[in-house]
Coordinates of C-alpha atoms in Angstrom, one line a residue:
X1 CA -0.1 0.0 0.0
X2 CA 2.9 2.2 0.9
X3 CA 4.2 1.4 -2.5
X4 CA 1.3 2.5 -4.3
X5 CA 0.9 5.9 -2.5
X6 CA 4.7 6.5 -3.8
X7 CA 3.6 5.7 -7.1
X8 CA 0.7 7.9 -7.2
X9 CA 2.7 10.7 -5.7
X10 CA 5.5 10.3 -8.3
X11 CA 2.8 10.7 -11.0
X12 CA 1.5 13.4 -9.6
X13 CA 4.8 15.1 -9.5
X14 CA 5.8 14.4 -13.2
X15 CA 2.1 15.6 -14.1
X16 CA 2.5 18.9 -12.2
X17 CA 6.2 19.4 -14.1
X18 CA 4.7 18.8 -17.5
X19 CA 2.0 21.0 -16.8
X20 CA 4.6 23.7 -15.8
X21 CA 6.7 23.0 -18.7
X22 CA 3.7 23.2 -21.2
X23 CA 3.5 26.9 -21.3
X24 CA 7.2 27.5 -22.3
X25 CA 6.8 24.6 -25.1
X26 CA 3.8 26.5 -26.6
X27 CA 5.6 29.7 -26.6
X28 CA 8.5 28.3 -28.4
X29 CA 6.4 26.4 -30.9
X30 CA 4.6 29.6 -31.6
X31 CA 7.9 31.5 -32.3
X32 CA 9.2 29.1 -34.4
X33 CA 5.9 29.0 -36.5
X34 CA 6.1 32.8 -36.7
X35 CA 9.8 32.6 -37.8
X36 CA 8.9 30.0 -40.3
X37 CA 5.9 31.9 -41.8
X38 CA 7.9 35.1 -41.9
X39 CA 10.9 33.5 -43.8
X40 CA 8.3 32.1 -46.3
X41 CA 6.8 35.4 -46.7
X42 CA 10.0 37.3 -47.2
X43 CA 11.2 34.8 -49.9
X44 CA 7.8 34.9 -51.9
X45 CA 8.3 38.8 -52.0
X46 CA 11.8 38.1 -53.2
X47 CA 10.6 35.8 -55.8
X48 CA 7.7 38.2 -56.9
X49 CA 10.0 40.9 -57.5
X50 CA 12.4 39.0 -59.4
X51 CA 9.7 37.7 -61.7
X52 CA 8.1 41.0 -62.3
X53 CA 11.7 42.6 -63.3
X54 CA 12.4 39.5 -65.6
X55 CA 8.8 40.0 -67.1
X56 CA 9.2 43.7 -67.5
X57 CA 12.3 43.3 -69.3
X58 CA 11.1 41.0 -71.5
X59 CA 7.9 43.1 -72.2
X60 CA 10.1 46.0 -73.1
X61 CA 12.1 44.2 -75.5
X62 CA 9.2 42.8 -76.9
X63 CA 7.5 46.4 -77.1
X64 CA 10.7 47.8 -78.6
X65 CA 10.8 45.0 -81.3
X66 CA 7.2 45.6 -82.3
X67 CA 7.7 49.5 -82.5
X68 CA 10.7 48.7 -84.7
X69 CA 8.9 46.7 -87.0
X70 CA 6.0 49.3 -87.2
X71 CA 8.4 52.0 -88.1
X72 CA 10.7 50.1 -90.1
X73 CA 9.0 47.4 -91.9
X74 CA 9.2 43.5 -91.3
X75 CA 12.8 42.5 -92.8
X76 CA 12.0 40.1 -96.2
X77 CA 12.6 36.6 -95.5
X78 CA 16.0 34.9 -96.3
X79 CA 16.2 33.2 -99.9
X80 CA 16.3 29.7 -99.6
X81 CA 19.8 28.2 -99.5
X82 CA 21.1 26.8 -102.6
X83 CA 22.9 23.0 -102.4
X84 CA 26.8 24.0 -103.3
X85 CA 29.3 21.5 -103.7
X86 CA 32.1 21.2 -101.2
X87 CA 35.7 21.3 -102.3
X88 CA 36.7 17.6 -102.9
X89 CA 39.1 16.0 -100.4
X90 CA 42.7 15.1 -102.2
X91 CA 41.9 11.2 -100.5
X92 CA 38.4 10.9 -102.1
X93 CA 37.4 10.6 -105.7
X94 CA 34.1 11.7 -105.6
X95 CA 32.3 15.0 -104.6
X96 CA 30.1 15.4 -101.6
X97 CA 27.1 17.7 -101.7
X98 CA 26.8 19.8 -98.7
X99 CA 23.0 19.7 -96.8
X100 CA 21.0 22.8 -96.9
X101 CA 22.1 25.1 -94.2
X102 CA 19.6 25.7 -91.7
X103 CA 17.9 29.2 -91.6
X104 CA 19.3 32.0 -89.4
X105 CA 17.3 33.7 -86.7
X106 CA 17.1 37.0 -86.5
X107 CA 17.6 38.6 -83.2
X108 CA 15.8 41.7 -81.8
X109 CA 19.1 43.5 -81.5
X110 CA 19.3 44.5 -85.4
X111 CA 15.8 46.0 -85.1
X112 CA 16.3 47.8 -81.9
X113 CA 19.6 49.0 -83.4
X114 CA 17.7 50.4 -86.1
X115 CA 15.1 51.9 -84.2
X116 CA 17.6 54.2 -82.4
X117 CA 19.4 55.1 -85.6
X118 CA 16.1 56.5 -86.7
X119 CA 15.7 58.8 -83.8
X120 CA 14.9 62.5 -84.8
X121 CA 17.6 65.2 -84.7
X122 CA 15.5 68.2 -83.3
X123 CA 18.4 70.5 -83.6
X124 CA 19.1 70.0 -87.1
X125 CA 15.5 70.2 -88.0
X126 CA 15.0 73.3 -86.1
X127 CA 17.8 75.0 -88.2
X128 CA 16.3 73.5 -91.5
X129 CA 14.4 75.9 -93.8
X130 CA 10.5 75.5 -93.4
X131 CA 8.3 74.9 -96.2
X132 CA 7.6 78.3 -97.8
X133 CA 3.8 77.5 -98.4
X134 CA 1.8 77.3 -95.0
X135 CA -2.0 78.1 -93.9
X136 CA -1.5 80.7 -91.1
X137 CA -3.1 83.8 -90.8
X138 CA -0.9 87.1 -90.6
X139 CA -1.6 87.3 -86.8
X140 CA -0.4 83.4 -86.5
X141 CA 2.7 84.5 -88.8
X142 CA 3.8 87.3 -86.9
X143 CA 3.5 85.7 -83.6
X144 CA 5.5 82.9 -84.7
X145 CA 8.2 84.7 -86.4
X146 CA 8.7 87.0 -83.4
X147 CA 10.0 84.0 -81.3
X148 CA 13.5 84.7 -80.3
X149 CA 16.2 82.3 -78.7
X150 CA 17.8 84.1 -75.4
X151 CA 21.2 82.1 -75.9
X152 CA 22.8 83.8 -78.6
X153 CA 25.6 81.0 -79.2
X154 CA 24.1 78.5 -81.7
X155 CA 24.5 74.7 -80.7
X156 CA 25.7 74.0 -84.3
X157 CA 27.7 75.8 -86.7
X158 CA 25.5 78.0 -88.8
X159 CA 26.1 80.3 -92.1
X160 CA 24.5 83.3 -92.0
X161 CA 22.4 84.2 -94.9
X162 CA 20.8 87.1 -96.7
X163 CA 17.0 86.8 -97.8
X164 CA 16.1 88.7 -100.8
X165 CA 12.3 89.7 -100.6
X166 CA 10.7 90.6 -103.9
X167 CA 7.4 92.5 -103.8
X168 CA 5.8 92.2 -107.2
X169 CA 2.8 92.3 -109.1
X170 CA 3.4 89.1 -110.8
X171 CA 6.3 87.6 -112.1
X172 CA 10.1 88.7 -111.3
X173 CA 10.7 90.7 -114.8
X174 CA 14.2 90.3 -114.9
X175 CA 14.8 86.7 -113.3
X176 CA 17.7 85.7 -115.9
X177 CA 19.6 88.5 -114.5
X178 CA 19.3 87.2 -110.9
X179 CA 19.7 83.9 -111.8
X180 CA 23.1 84.5 -112.8
X181 CA 23.7 86.7 -109.8
X182 CA 22.9 83.9 -107.4
X183 CA 24.5 81.3 -109.5
X184 CA 27.0 79.3 -107.6
X185 CA 26.2 80.5 -104.1
X186 CA 23.6 78.1 -102.8
X187 CA 23.2 77.8 -98.9
X188 CA 24.2 81.9 -98.7
X189 CA 21.0 83.3 -99.6
X190 CA 17.2 82.7 -99.5
X191 CA 14.4 83.9 -101.6
X192 CA 10.9 85.0 -101.0
X193 CA 8.2 86.5 -103.6
X194 CA 5.0 88.3 -102.6
X195 CA 2.9 89.0 -105.6
X196 CA -0.8 89.4 -106.3
X197 CA -2.8 86.5 -105.4
X198 CA -4.1 85.9 -108.8
X199 CA -0.5 85.2 -110.3
X200 CA -0.4 81.3 -111.1
X201 CA 2.3 81.3 -113.7
X202 CA 4.6 78.4 -113.6
X203 CA 8.0 79.2 -113.0
X204 CA 10.7 76.4 -114.2
X205 CA 11.7 73.8 -111.7
X206 CA 15.6 74.5 -112.1
X207 CA 15.0 78.3 -111.4
X208 CA 15.8 79.8 -108.3
X209 CA 12.6 81.4 -107.9
X210 CA 10.8 78.2 -108.2
X211 CA 8.4 77.5 -105.2
X212 CA 9.6 80.6 -103.7
X213 CA 6.0 82.5 -103.7
X214 CA 4.7 83.1 -100.2
X215 CA 1.0 83.0 -99.3
X216 CA 0.0 86.7 -100.3
X217 CA -2.8 89.1 -100.1
X218 CA -4.0 92.0 -102.6
X219 CA -1.9 95.2 -102.2
X220 CA -2.7 98.7 -103.8
X221 CA 0.1 101.0 -104.6
X222 CA 0.5 103.5 -101.8
X223 CA -1.9 102.0 -99.2
X224 CA -0.9 100.6 -96.0
X225 CA -1.4 97.2 -97.2
X226 CA 1.7 97.3 -99.1
X227 CA 3.7 97.8 -95.8
X228 CA 1.5 94.8 -94.4
X229 CA 2.7 93.0 -97.4
X230 CA 6.6 93.9 -96.5
X231 CA 5.8 92.9 -92.7
X232 CA 4.5 89.4 -94.6
X233 CA 7.7 88.8 -96.4
X234 CA 9.6 89.7 -93.5
X235 CA 7.9 87.3 -91.1
X236 CA 8.2 84.5 -93.9
X237 CA 11.7 85.1 -94.0
X238 CA 12.5 85.1 -90.4
X239 CA 10.8 81.4 -89.8
X240 CA 14.6 80.6 -91.3
X241 CA 17.0 81.2 -88.2
X242 CA 19.8 81.4 -90.6
X243 CA 18.6 84.6 -92.3
X244 CA 20.3 87.3 -90.9
X245 CA 20.0 90.2 -93.4
X246 CA 16.6 91.1 -95.1
X247 CA 16.6 93.0 -98.5
X248 CA 13.5 94.3 -100.2
X249 CA 13.2 94.5 -103.7
X250 CA 10.8 95.1 -106.6
X251 CA 10.6 93.1 -109.9
X252 CA 12.3 96.1 -111.7
X253 CA 15.4 96.0 -109.4
X254 CA 19.1 94.9 -110.3
X255 CA 22.0 94.1 -108.5
X256 CA 25.1 96.5 -109.6
X257 CA 27.8 94.0 -107.9
X258 CA 28.4 90.5 -108.0
X259 CA 27.0 88.2 -105.1
X260 CA 30.3 87.9 -103.0
X261 CA 30.6 92.0 -102.8
X262 CA 27.0 92.2 -101.7
X263 CA 26.8 89.6 -99.3
X264 CA 30.2 90.5 -97.4
X265 CA 28.6 94.3 -97.7
X266 CA 25.5 93.4 -95.9
X267 CA 26.7 90.6 -93.5
X268 CA 29.5 92.6 -92.5
X269 CA 27.8 96.1 -91.9
X270 CA 27.2 97.2 -88.2
X271 CA 24.3 99.3 -89.3
X272 CA 20.8 98.5 -91.2
X273 CA 19.8 100.7 -94.2
X274 CA 16.4 102.9 -93.8
X275 CA 16.5 106.0 -95.5
X276 CA 15.1 108.6 -93.1
X277 CA 14.7 112.4 -93.3
X278 CA 12.6 115.4 -92.1
X279 CA 11.2 116.7 -94.8
X280 CA 8.9 120.2 -94.4
X281 CA 6.3 120.7 -97.1
X282 CA 3.0 118.9 -98.9
X283 CA 5.1 115.9 -99.4
X284 CA 6.8 115.6 -96.3
X285 CA 5.3 116.9 -92.9
X286 CA 2.1 117.8 -95.2
X287 CA 1.1 114.0 -95.0
X288 CA 0.9 114.0 -91.1
X289 CA -2.3 113.4 -89.7
X290 CA -2.8 115.2 -86.1
X291 CA -4.9 112.1 -84.9
X292 CA -1.6 110.2 -84.7
X293 CA -0.9 112.2 -81.4
X294 CA 0.6 111.4 -78.9
X295 CA 1.9 108.3 -80.2
X296 CA 3.3 109.9 -83.1
X297 CA 4.2 114.1 -83.1
X298 CA 4.8 115.9 -86.2
X299 CA 8.5 116.5 -85.0
X300 CA 9.2 112.8 -85.3
X301 CA 7.3 112.2 -88.6
X302 CA 9.9 111.0 -91.2
X303 CA 9.9 110.4 -95.0
X304 CA 12.1 108.0 -96.8
X305 CA 12.8 104.9 -99.7
X306 CA 10.4 102.1 -99.3
X307 CA 13.4 99.8 -100.3
X308 CA 15.4 98.9 -97.2
X309 CA 18.0 96.5 -95.9
X310 CA 17.6 95.6 -92.2
X311 CA 19.2 92.9 -89.7
X312 CA 17.5 90.2 -87.9
X313 CA 17.0 92.2 -84.7
X314 CA 15.4 94.9 -86.5
X315 CA 13.3 92.8 -88.7
X316 CA 11.7 91.1 -85.5
X317 CA 10.9 94.5 -84.2
X318 CA 9.1 95.6 -87.2
X319 CA 6.7 92.7 -87.4
X320 CA 6.1 92.6 -83.6
X321 CA 5.3 96.3 -83.7
X322 CA 1.7 96.6 -82.3
X323 CA 1.8 100.3 -81.2
X324 CA 2.8 102.5 -84.3
X325 CA 1.8 100.2 -87.0
X326 CA -2.1 100.3 -86.0
X327 CA -1.8 104.2 -85.6
X328 CA -0.4 104.2 -89.1
X329 CA -3.0 101.8 -90.5
X330 CA -5.9 103.7 -89.4
X331 CA -4.7 107.4 -90.0
X332 CA -2.2 106.9 -92.8
X333 CA -4.6 107.2 -95.7
X334 CA -4.8 107.3 -99.7
X335 CA -6.6 109.3 -100.4
X336 CA -6.7 111.7 -97.4
X337 CA -9.8 111.9 -95.2
X338 CA -10.3 113.9 -91.9
X339 CA -7.3 115.8 -90.2
X340 CA -4.9 115.4 -92.9
X341 CA -4.0 117.8 -95.7
X342 CA -2.4 115.7 -98.2
X343 CA -2.6 111.8 -99.2
X344 CA -0.4 109.5 -97.0
X345 CA 1.8 107.0 -98.4
X346 CA 2.6 104.4 -96.1
X347 CA 5.5 102.5 -97.8
X348 CA 7.2 106.1 -97.7
X349 CA 6.5 107.1 -94.0
X350 CA 5.8 104.3 -91.7
X351 CA 9.5 102.3 -91.6
X352 CA 11.5 105.5 -91.7
X353 CA 9.4 107.1 -88.5
X354 CA 9.3 103.8 -86.9
X355 CA 13.1 103.3 -86.9
X356 CA 14.1 106.9 -86.2
X357 CA 12.0 107.0 -83.1
X358 CA 12.8 103.6 -81.6
X359 CA 16.4 102.5 -83.0
X360 CA 18.0 105.3 -84.6
X361 CA 21.6 104.2 -83.3
X362 CA 21.2 101.2 -85.4
X363 CA 20.6 102.8 -88.7
X364 CA 22.9 104.3 -91.4
X365 CA 19.8 106.8 -92.5
X366 CA 20.4 105.8 -96.3
X367 CA 19.1 103.2 -99.0
X368 CA 21.0 101.0 -100.7
X369 CA 18.9 100.9 -103.8
X370 CA 19.6 103.7 -106.5
X371 CA 16.3 105.4 -107.7
X372 CA 16.0 108.4 -110.2
X373 CA 13.5 110.9 -109.0
X374 CA 14.4 113.7 -111.3
X375 CA 11.1 113.7 -112.8
X376 CA 9.4 115.0 -109.7
X377 CA 6.2 113.0 -110.2
X378 CA 4.6 110.2 -108.0
X379 CA 6.8 107.6 -110.0
X380 CA 10.4 107.2 -110.6
X381 CA 12.2 107.4 -114.2
X382 CA 12.0 103.9 -115.9
X383 CA 15.1 103.1 -117.6
X384 CA 14.6 101.9 -121.0
X385 CA 17.2 99.6 -123.2
X386 CA 18.8 102.6 -124.5
X387 CA 19.6 104.0 -121.1
X388 CA 21.7 100.8 -120.2
X389 CA 25.4 101.5 -121.0
X390 CA 28.5 100.7 -119.5
X391 CA 29.0 104.2 -118.4
X392 CA 25.9 104.4 -116.8
X393 CA 26.1 101.2 -115.1
X394 CA 29.7 102.3 -113.8
X395 CA 28.0 105.7 -112.6
X396 CA 25.5 103.8 -110.2
X397 CA 28.3 101.9 -109.1
X398 CA 31.0 104.4 -107.8
X399 CA 29.6 107.8 -108.5
X400 CA 29.4 109.0 -105.0
X401 CA 31.0 108.6 -101.5
X402 CA 29.2 107.4 -98.1
X403 CA 30.0 106.0 -94.5
X404 CA 30.2 102.5 -93.9
X405 CA 31.1 101.0 -90.5
X406 CA 32.6 104.5 -89.9
X407 CA 35.0 105.0 -93.0
X408 CA 34.5 106.6 -96.3
X409 CA 33.5 104.3 -99.0
X410 CA 32.4 104.9 -102.9
X411 CA 30.2 102.0 -102.9
X412 CA 26.7 103.4 -101.9
X413 CA 24.6 101.6 -103.9
X414 CA 24.2 97.7 -104.3
X415 CA 20.9 97.6 -106.1
X416 CA 19.1 100.1 -108.8
X417 CA 15.6 100.7 -110.2
X418 CA 13.2 100.7 -112.3
X419 CA 14.3 98.8 -115.3
X420 CA 12.1 97.7 -118.0
X421 CA 11.8 94.4 -119.4
X422 CA 13.3 95.4 -122.7
X423 CA 16.5 96.3 -121.0
X424 CA 17.2 92.7 -120.1
X425 CA 19.4 91.6 -123.1
X426 CA 21.9 94.6 -122.5
X427 CA 22.1 94.0 -118.8
X428 CA 23.0 90.3 -119.3
X429 CA 25.6 91.6 -121.7
X430 CA 27.3 93.7 -118.8
X431 CA 26.7 91.3 -116.1
X432 CA 29.9 89.9 -116.9
X433 CA 32.1 92.9 -118.2
X434 CA 30.7 95.7 -115.4
X435 CA 29.0 94.1 -112.8
X436 CA 31.3 90.9 -112.6
X437 CA 28.9 87.9 -112.4

């Protein structure tokens, strides 16, 4: 009996000890489970990120390959291989025929390389001359042309060009003479022609005037819409950022010197050439309208030749003018209406007045186009065939003296007008001997 009692006491002791150890065992088990669960969760996240990365990379390569295929087209399949005889072995008396070669697999690498080669060169595109025909309104055109880069240094090598702006009724009458003048100087000039919108004569494809007509509007002699046509020519020429000088010409103008002389004279000049002077009397101050006050006073009123040469800075200012041009447009009228004494011809007054008021320090106050006003009428003298002689042309080239970049020179006129179409053959005859082109 004592033995049984001892066994029961021993069992109760073991049972109590086991009960005391169970909480520790359960706690350790729970911690172990949490560690296993955390390790598995972390391993799962790691494999998930790795799988996503590989899948994204494969998708990127496939996307690039499909885009390259769309842009460049699917390469044509390789031609089936032909069976060529192998070179016979010296020890064998027969010739073995090689088995057809397995078709080569095209890897995506070449397609991706093709895609990268066709990446657009935006800087090069920016410097390329734009298409001359467009559907912009005048307001849109002037806004677009008025944009100016703030950084003066160009990111690529740029050759300055001279823009020749022809304001005509129709075709350029003396085009063959200008063809000889421009010959061999591609890349140094641009040509823009503004004529009556009804003009649709075909210009030969090999001509320098081919496809050089800009979107034009009707122009009436002596009206402010003629000045608007000049601004339209300037704005179209400003779209080509390489144009640095702008020359206004008519269909009856001729060059007096060869292209190299004209180009160097214009590009190296530190002034623009807008004739401007104060003239008292009916054809000067007499054309002023009192309603222009206070924007333009009579003391600021100027007169000058329509035919100008200006630099890019001044050209941008002219097409951006929203202060003086509207006043001229409203009050410089032909025929004259209220508050004016005589008809006002905007092409003789707007630019001389505007440049003198705002940018006189940048102007030489003279024109580079010779015009004969000795007839004292509304139109200058027209030079006919019999007027064109070697002595006459030499006189236009070297008969006067003027200032050029602070020094005296006898080259004061680079162009002249008005020449009739029947004078063309004599002008072509003297082009080589007198004008050197």
